[in-house]
Amino acid sequence: MIEILMVDDHAIFRSGVRRLLADEIDMGIVAEAGNGQEAIEHLRHRTFDLVLLDVNMGGRSGLETMRRIRTEWPNLPVIMLSMYPEEQYAPLAFELGANGYLSKDRDADQLVAAIRGAASGGCYLPPGMQRGALFTLLAEAWET
């Protein structure tokens, strides 16, 4: 089972994702954090297979948290989520080492596909997202 740490400052959103993934037999949210510092504390006390990480949070942002995760847990799969369009933050998320980026307005099946892909060592870009030179380079790097 893919054990997930969900990091988002909105409790209702965390609850919704938890319920969404409850239908999946191969994955589940086993811990939640409302900010980046809580996420780091969870990571220091438990092993997870994947982190779902919000970009915009109070205190330590998801981008700052992503930097910290890569420093201490360089191989831990991370999918960044945000209300911002993929074109706006995905390049930075991938540059920081994220395995995937999804806008929160995407379909649930895309989140499930992203989790499965990232947990198995891949890199996930939503269907239809423009795959420029940076994305091609990053995707190739993750595949090797």
Backbone as a ProteinNet text record, in pm:
[ID]
protein_1_A
[PRIMARY]
MIEILMVDDHAIFRSGVRRLLADEIDMGIVAEAGNGQEAIEHLRHRTFDLVLLDVNMGGRSGLETMRRIRTEWPNLPVIMLSMYPEEQYAPLAFELGANGYLSKDRDADQLVAAIRGAASGGCYLPPGMQRGALFTLLAEAWET
[TERTIARY]
83.6	0	88.2	49.1	120.2	72.5	161.4	128.3	165.8	66.5	80.2	73.2	160.8	152	87.9	-26.1	-99.9	-68	-15.1	23.4	-52.7	-146.5	-227.1	-283.1	-291.8	-339.4	-491.4	-562	-708.5	-759.9	-815.7	-862.4	-969.8	-1059	-1164.9	-1105.6	-1005.7	-941.4	-872.3	-799.5	-733.8	-836.3	-947.6	-1053.5	-1110.2	-1129.5	-1181.9	-1088.5	-959.6	-863.2	-856.9	-862.5	-862.2	-980.3	-1098.4	-1217.5	-1206.5	-1152.6	-1133.9	-1043.7	-934.7	-839.1	-884.8	-985.3	-1037	-1092.9	-1132.8	-1185.5	-1075.3	-951.5	-838.2	-777.7	-769.7	-719.3	-567.8	-497.1	-351.8	-287.3	-367.3	-310.4	-400.9	-341.6	-420.7	-339.6	-407.4	-342.9	-331.4	-208.9	-185.5	-149.8	-120.7	-91.7	-119.1	-151.9	-179.6	-99.8	-66.8	-0.3	-65.1	-80.4	-142	-43.5	87	189.1	321.2	417.3	545.9	622.7	619.8	692.5	635.6	502.4	439.5	478.5	486.3	525	665.1	758.6	897.1	901.2	824.3	820	765.9	659.9	607.1	714.1	782.9	883.4	999.5	1030.1	1139.9	1102.2	973	928.7	868.2	849.9	782.2	824.2	818.8	848.6	718.2	720	606	652.7	557.6	590.1	579.9	504.1	479.2	424.4	452.4	398.1	315.5	193.1	112.6	131	182.6	227.1	166	92.5	34.2	144.6	132.8	231.6	218.6	96.7	75.1	16.7	101.8	58	114.5	50.2	102.9	231.8	316.6	445.2	538.6	594.7	684.4	601.2	626.8	550.2	582.2	498	523.6	654	688.5	814.4	933.8	928	1035.1	1040.7	923.8	917.6	974.2	946.2	1000.1	1152.5	1210.4	1357.2	1410.7	1344.6	1387.7	1373.3	1264.2	1243.4	1355.4	1390	1495.6	1630.9	1653	1778.6	1787.8	1679.7	1683	1634.8	1544.7	1487.9	1490.5	1607.5	1621.1	1543.6	1510.6	1442.1	1293.7	1240.7	1099.3	1013.3	921.6	834.2	742.3	734.8	650.9	570.4	440.9	353.9	305.6	328.3	282.6	144.5	59	-77.5	-94.9	-177.2	-198.7	-324.7	-376.3	-489	-438.9	-307.6	-248.6	-235.6	-249.9	-237.5	-99.5	-96.4	29.2	138.8	100.1	200.2	269.6	204	258.8	364.4	337.7	427.9	493.6	442.1	500.2	648.4	693.4	837.6	923.5	882.9	958.4	950.7	832.4	816.3	910	916.6	1004.2	1150.8	1181.2	1319.2	1363.3	1269.6	1299.9	1302.2	1261.2	1269.3	1137.9	1025.3	895.6	882.5	806.4	780.5	653.7	577	453.8	396.8	309.4	241.5	101.2	2.6	-136.6	-206.7	-283.6	-373.1	-489.5	-539.7	-647.5	-779.2	-786.9	-911.1	-909.2	-806.8	-798.2	-892.4	-921.2	-1007.1	-936.9	-1016.8	-965.2	-882.3	-922	-847.5	-706.1	-686.4	-551.8	-464.8	-523.3	-448.4	-407.7	-499	-469.4	-358.8	-365.9	-261.8	-127.6	-129.8	-6.2	57.4	-24.7	26.7	90.1	20.4	74.9	205.3	204.9	324.3	443.3	421.8	532.1	580.9	488.2	526.9	609.5	591.6	669.9	796.7	831.9	957.6	947.7	827.3	810.2	789.4	761.8	736.5	602.5	514.7	380.3	351.8	307.8	253.2	111.2	17.4	-121.7	-136.7	-234.3	-260	-288.5	-235.6	-259.9	-167.5	-84.5	6	120.6	154.5	261.1	393.4	458.5	584.3	700.4	743.2	853.2	986.6	1092.6	1228.3	1260.1	1219.3	1247.1	1178.9	1053.3	980.5	1042.9	1083	1144.8	1272.6	1354.3	1478.5	1451.1	1356.9	1326.4	1265.4	1175.6	1113.2	1219	1310.1	1417.6	1505.1	1532.3	1616	1549.4	1417.6	1346.4	1340.1	1337.7	1327.5	1458	1569.3	1698.6	1737.9
-118.5	0	125	226	353.5	437.8	458.4	535.4	681.1	768.8	908.9	1003.7	1103.7	1218.3	1331.6	1381.6	1490.9	1620.2	1719.4	1846.9	1959.1	2019	2129.1	2205.4	2335.4	2415.6	2424.2	2357.5	2356.9	2218.6	2210.4	2082.7	2018.2	2098.5	2043.1	1979.3	2041.1	1983.4	1851.8	1850.1	1725.8	1614.1	1648.3	1550.5	1498.3	1587.3	1547.2	1452.8	1481.7	1393.9	1259.3	1262.9	1137.4	1049.4	1108.6	1031.9	983.1	1066.6	1027.7	905.4	905.7	794.9	671.5	685.3	570.9	464.4	503.3	407.8	328.2	369.5	303.4	201.2	75.4	-27.9	-27.3	41.6	38.4	165.6	255.8	380.5	438.9	522.3	589.9	694	794.2	897.4	842.5	831.7	777.2	885	1007.2	1119.8	1249.6	1352.5	1484.3	1590.5	1696.3	1812.1	1937.1	2038.3	2163.4	2268.2	2238.1	2333.8	2259.4	2332	2271.8	2219.2	2291	2246.5	2115.6	2105.2	1979.6	1865.6	1894.9	1792.1	1739.8	1829.8	1789.7	1704.7	1743.3	1665	1524.3	1513.6	1381	1298.3	1359.8	1288.2	1240.1	1313.7	1274.4	1157.9	1133	1029.4	906.3	911.7	800.5	796.9	680.7	665.4	669	740.8	748.5	708.1	666	630.6	750.2	853.6	968.7	1083.8	1206	1325.9	1402	1439.3	1534.3	1668.1	1767.2	1891.8	2013.2	2092.9	2216.6	2320.3	2399	2502.2	2620.3	2667.5	2792	2763	2777	2756.4	2868	2892.7	2989.2	2937.7	3028.3	2987.5	2944.6	2825.5	2771.1	2727.7	2787.3	2753.4	2611.5	2560.4	2429.3	2425.6	2536.1	2540.7	2532.1	2604.1	2596	2455.4	2399	2263.9	2163.6	2182.5	2094.3	2097.4	2216.9	2228.2	2147.3	2160	2089.2	1937.7	1895	1751.6	1696.5	1766.2	1717.5	1712.8	1802.2	1801.7	1679.2	1648.5	1540.5	1405.5	1407.4	1284.5	1295.3	1286.8	1314.6	1220.9	1101.2	1005	989.9	1065.3	1054.8	1118.7	1044.2	1102.5	1210.7	1321.9	1434.2	1483.8	1497.9	1559.8	1690.8	1797.8	1928.6	1957.4	2013	2049.6	2198.9	2261.7	2404.1	2449.6	2561.6	2623	2698.7	2717.3	2788.9	2697	2752.3	2670.2	2605.2	2489.5	2416.7	2501.6	2579.1	2658.6	2759.1	2799.2	2901.7	2845.2	2729.9	2679.1	2545.2	2471.3	2339.6	2345.1	2439.4	2440.8	2455.8	2543.6	2561.8	2437.3	2377.3	2255.3	2145.3	2127.1	2024.2	2060.7	2186.6	2230.4	2200.7	2209.7	2181	2031.5	1950.2	1806.1	1734.3	1801.9	1735	1627.3	1524.2	1416.6	1441	1540.8	1572.5	1703.8	1761.5	1884.9	1879	1907.6	1909.2	2032.2	2094	2200	2132.8	2195.3	2136.7	2127.4	2185.5	2174.3	2055.8	1973.3	1853.9	1745.8	1648.8	1537	1444.6	1378	1287.3	1174.3	1124.6	1014.4	1056.9	1185.7	1233.9	1234.6	1267.7	1262	1118.3	1025.8	884.4	836.7	873.1	835.2	896.8	1022.1	1088.9	1017.7	980.2	910.3	777.9	700.5	570.9	588.6	686.5	709.4	754.8	850.2	901.6	797.7	722.4	620.5	508.5	488.6	385	441.7	565.3	624.1	711.8	737.7	819.5	967	1037.7	1180.6	1203.3	1282.8	1297.7	1441.6	1456.1	1582	1554.5	1641.2	1617.8	1614.1	1537.2	1533.1	1673.1	1700.9	1829.4	1940.4	1915	2019.6	2032	2155.3	2180.3	2127	2049.2	1987.8	2056.9	2167.3	2243.6	2178.9	2249.5	2196.5	2160.6	2245.1	2217.1	2087.3	2069.8	1949.3	1825.5	1835.2	1721.6	1680.9	1779.4	1752.7	1687.8	1743.3	1691.1	1552.2	1531.6	1400.7	1295.9	1330.6	1237	1207.6	1309.7	1290.6	1195.3	1206.9	1119	976.4	960.2	826.3	749.1	817.3	747.6	711.1
0	0	0	-77.8	-84.3	33.5	130.3	250	226.5	238.8	197.6	316.3	315	405.4	326.5	372.8	307.4	380.1	306.4	365.6	296.8	370.2	317.4	436.4	425.2	537.9	545.6	457.3	459.5	500.4	619.5	674.5	587.3	531.4	447.1	321.5	264.2	146	182.2	294.4	337.1	356	418.8	442.3	310.9	215.7	85	11.6	14.9	-51.6	19.7	152	229.1	185.9	175.4	135.2	-7.9	-93.6	-233.4	-244.5	-170.7	-179.3	-102.4	-17.4	57.8	-35.3	-154.8	-252.7	-322.9	-305.2	-371.1	-275.3	-317.1	-227	-211.4	-301.1	-298.9	-244.9	-186.6	-134	-27.3	57.3	158.2	232.1	283.1	364.4	505.7	554.6	688	789.2	739.9	829.1	754.4	832.3	775.5	848.9	776.2	834.1	777.8	862.7	821.2	775.1	788.4	742.5	720.6	667.5	634	753.5	864.4	983.1	1037	1040.3	1082.9	989.5	860.7	762.9	792.4	817.2	846.6	973.3	1074.1	1198.2	1172.5	1092.6	1058	986.5	892.3	813.9	900.6	1004.8	1093.3	1184.8	1201.1	1294.2	1227.9	1096.9	1029.8	883.8	824.7	682.9	603.2	493.6	402.4	263.7	182.3	44.4	-49.9	-7.5	-94.1	-10.1	-54.6	8.1	-94.4	-55.5	-131.8	-62.2	-133.7	-72.1	-140.3	-63.6	-113.7	-135.7	-240	-270	-175	-154.6	-81.1	56.7	160.1	297.5	383.9	496.3	591.1	653	697.7	754.2	643.5	657.2	554.7	435.1	320.2	199.6	154.4	66.3	9.5	-68.6	-133.7	-209.1	-114.4	-2	98.1	158	184.1	239.1	139.7	12.5	-92.1	-89.6	-77.1	-69.1	49.1	162.4	284.1	267.3	208.8	186.1	98.6	-7.5	-97	-26.5	69	143.9	234.2	305.2	403.5	348.9	252.8	196.2	43	-15.9	-159.4	-251.6	-206.2	-292.9	-263.9	-170.2	-134.1	-243	-302.5	-404.9	-345.9	-416.9	-375.4	-494.8	-473.6	-573.3	-513.4	-585.4	-539	-595.9	-508.9	-545.5	-522.5	-606.2	-588.6	-659.5	-614.7	-684.5	-807.2	-815.9	-928.7	-1050	-1170.1	-1292	-1302.4	-1365.3	-1380.8	-1445.3	-1546.4	-1618.1	-1527.3	-1420.3	-1331.8	-1235.9	-1173.9	-1071.3	-1103.3	-1197.4	-1225.3	-1260.6	-1344.3	-1374.4	-1248.8	-1157.5	-1034.1	-946.3	-937.7	-857.6	-907.6	-1038.5	-1094.1	-1074.6	-1086.5	-1064.1	-920.9	-826.6	-686.6	-655.7	-752.6	-734.6	-717.1	-740.3	-729.8	-836.6	-805.5	-900.4	-980.6	-939.7	-1008.8	-959.5	-1041	-1005.2	-1063	-978.1	-1022.5	-967.9	-1053.8	-1009.5	-937.1	-831.7	-751.8	-827.3	-945.6	-1022.5	-1119.7	-1114.9	-1199.1	-1148.8	-1235.1	-1197.9	-1098.6	-1017.1	-915.4	-975.8	-1092.8	-1153.7	-1192.5	-1218.4	-1248.9	-1123.4	-1009.3	-883.5	-853.4	-868.9	-843.9	-938.1	-1065.2	-1161.7	-1124.2	-1079.4	-1039.3	-920	-823.2	-704.5	-744.9	-824.2	-866.9	-946.3	-1036.1	-1117.5	-1035.8	-947.3	-865.6	-765.8	-706.4	-608.7	-672	-801.2	-869.8	-932.9	-895.7	-941.2	-1063.1	-1110.5	-1229.8	-1200.2	-1306.4	-1303.1	-1371.2	-1309.6	-1364.6	-1406.3	-1530.3	-1581.1	-1627.3	-1593.4	-1633.6	-1785.3	-1834.3	-1978.2	-2032.4	-2147.5	-2211.4	-2167	-2066	-2021.3	-2120.9	-2150.6	-2246.8	-2192.8	-2273.8	-2231.8	-2302.5	-2244.4	-2300.7	-2272.2	-2305	-2290.4	-2146.2	-2050.4	-1910	-1866.8	-1904.1	-1866.7	-1930	-2053.7	-2121.2	-2049.6	-2015.5	-1942.8	-1808.1	-1733.4	-1600.5	-1608.1	-1700.5	-1715.6	-1751	-1838.6	-1875.4	-1755	-1674.6	-1555.3	-1457.9	-1440.7	-1347.3	-1401	-1531.6	-1589.7	-1579.3	-1563.6	-1558.4	-1417.3
[MASK]
++++++++++++++++++++++++++++++++++++++++++++++++++++++++++++++++++++++++++++++++++++++++++++++++++++++++++++++++++++++++++++++++++++++++++++++++

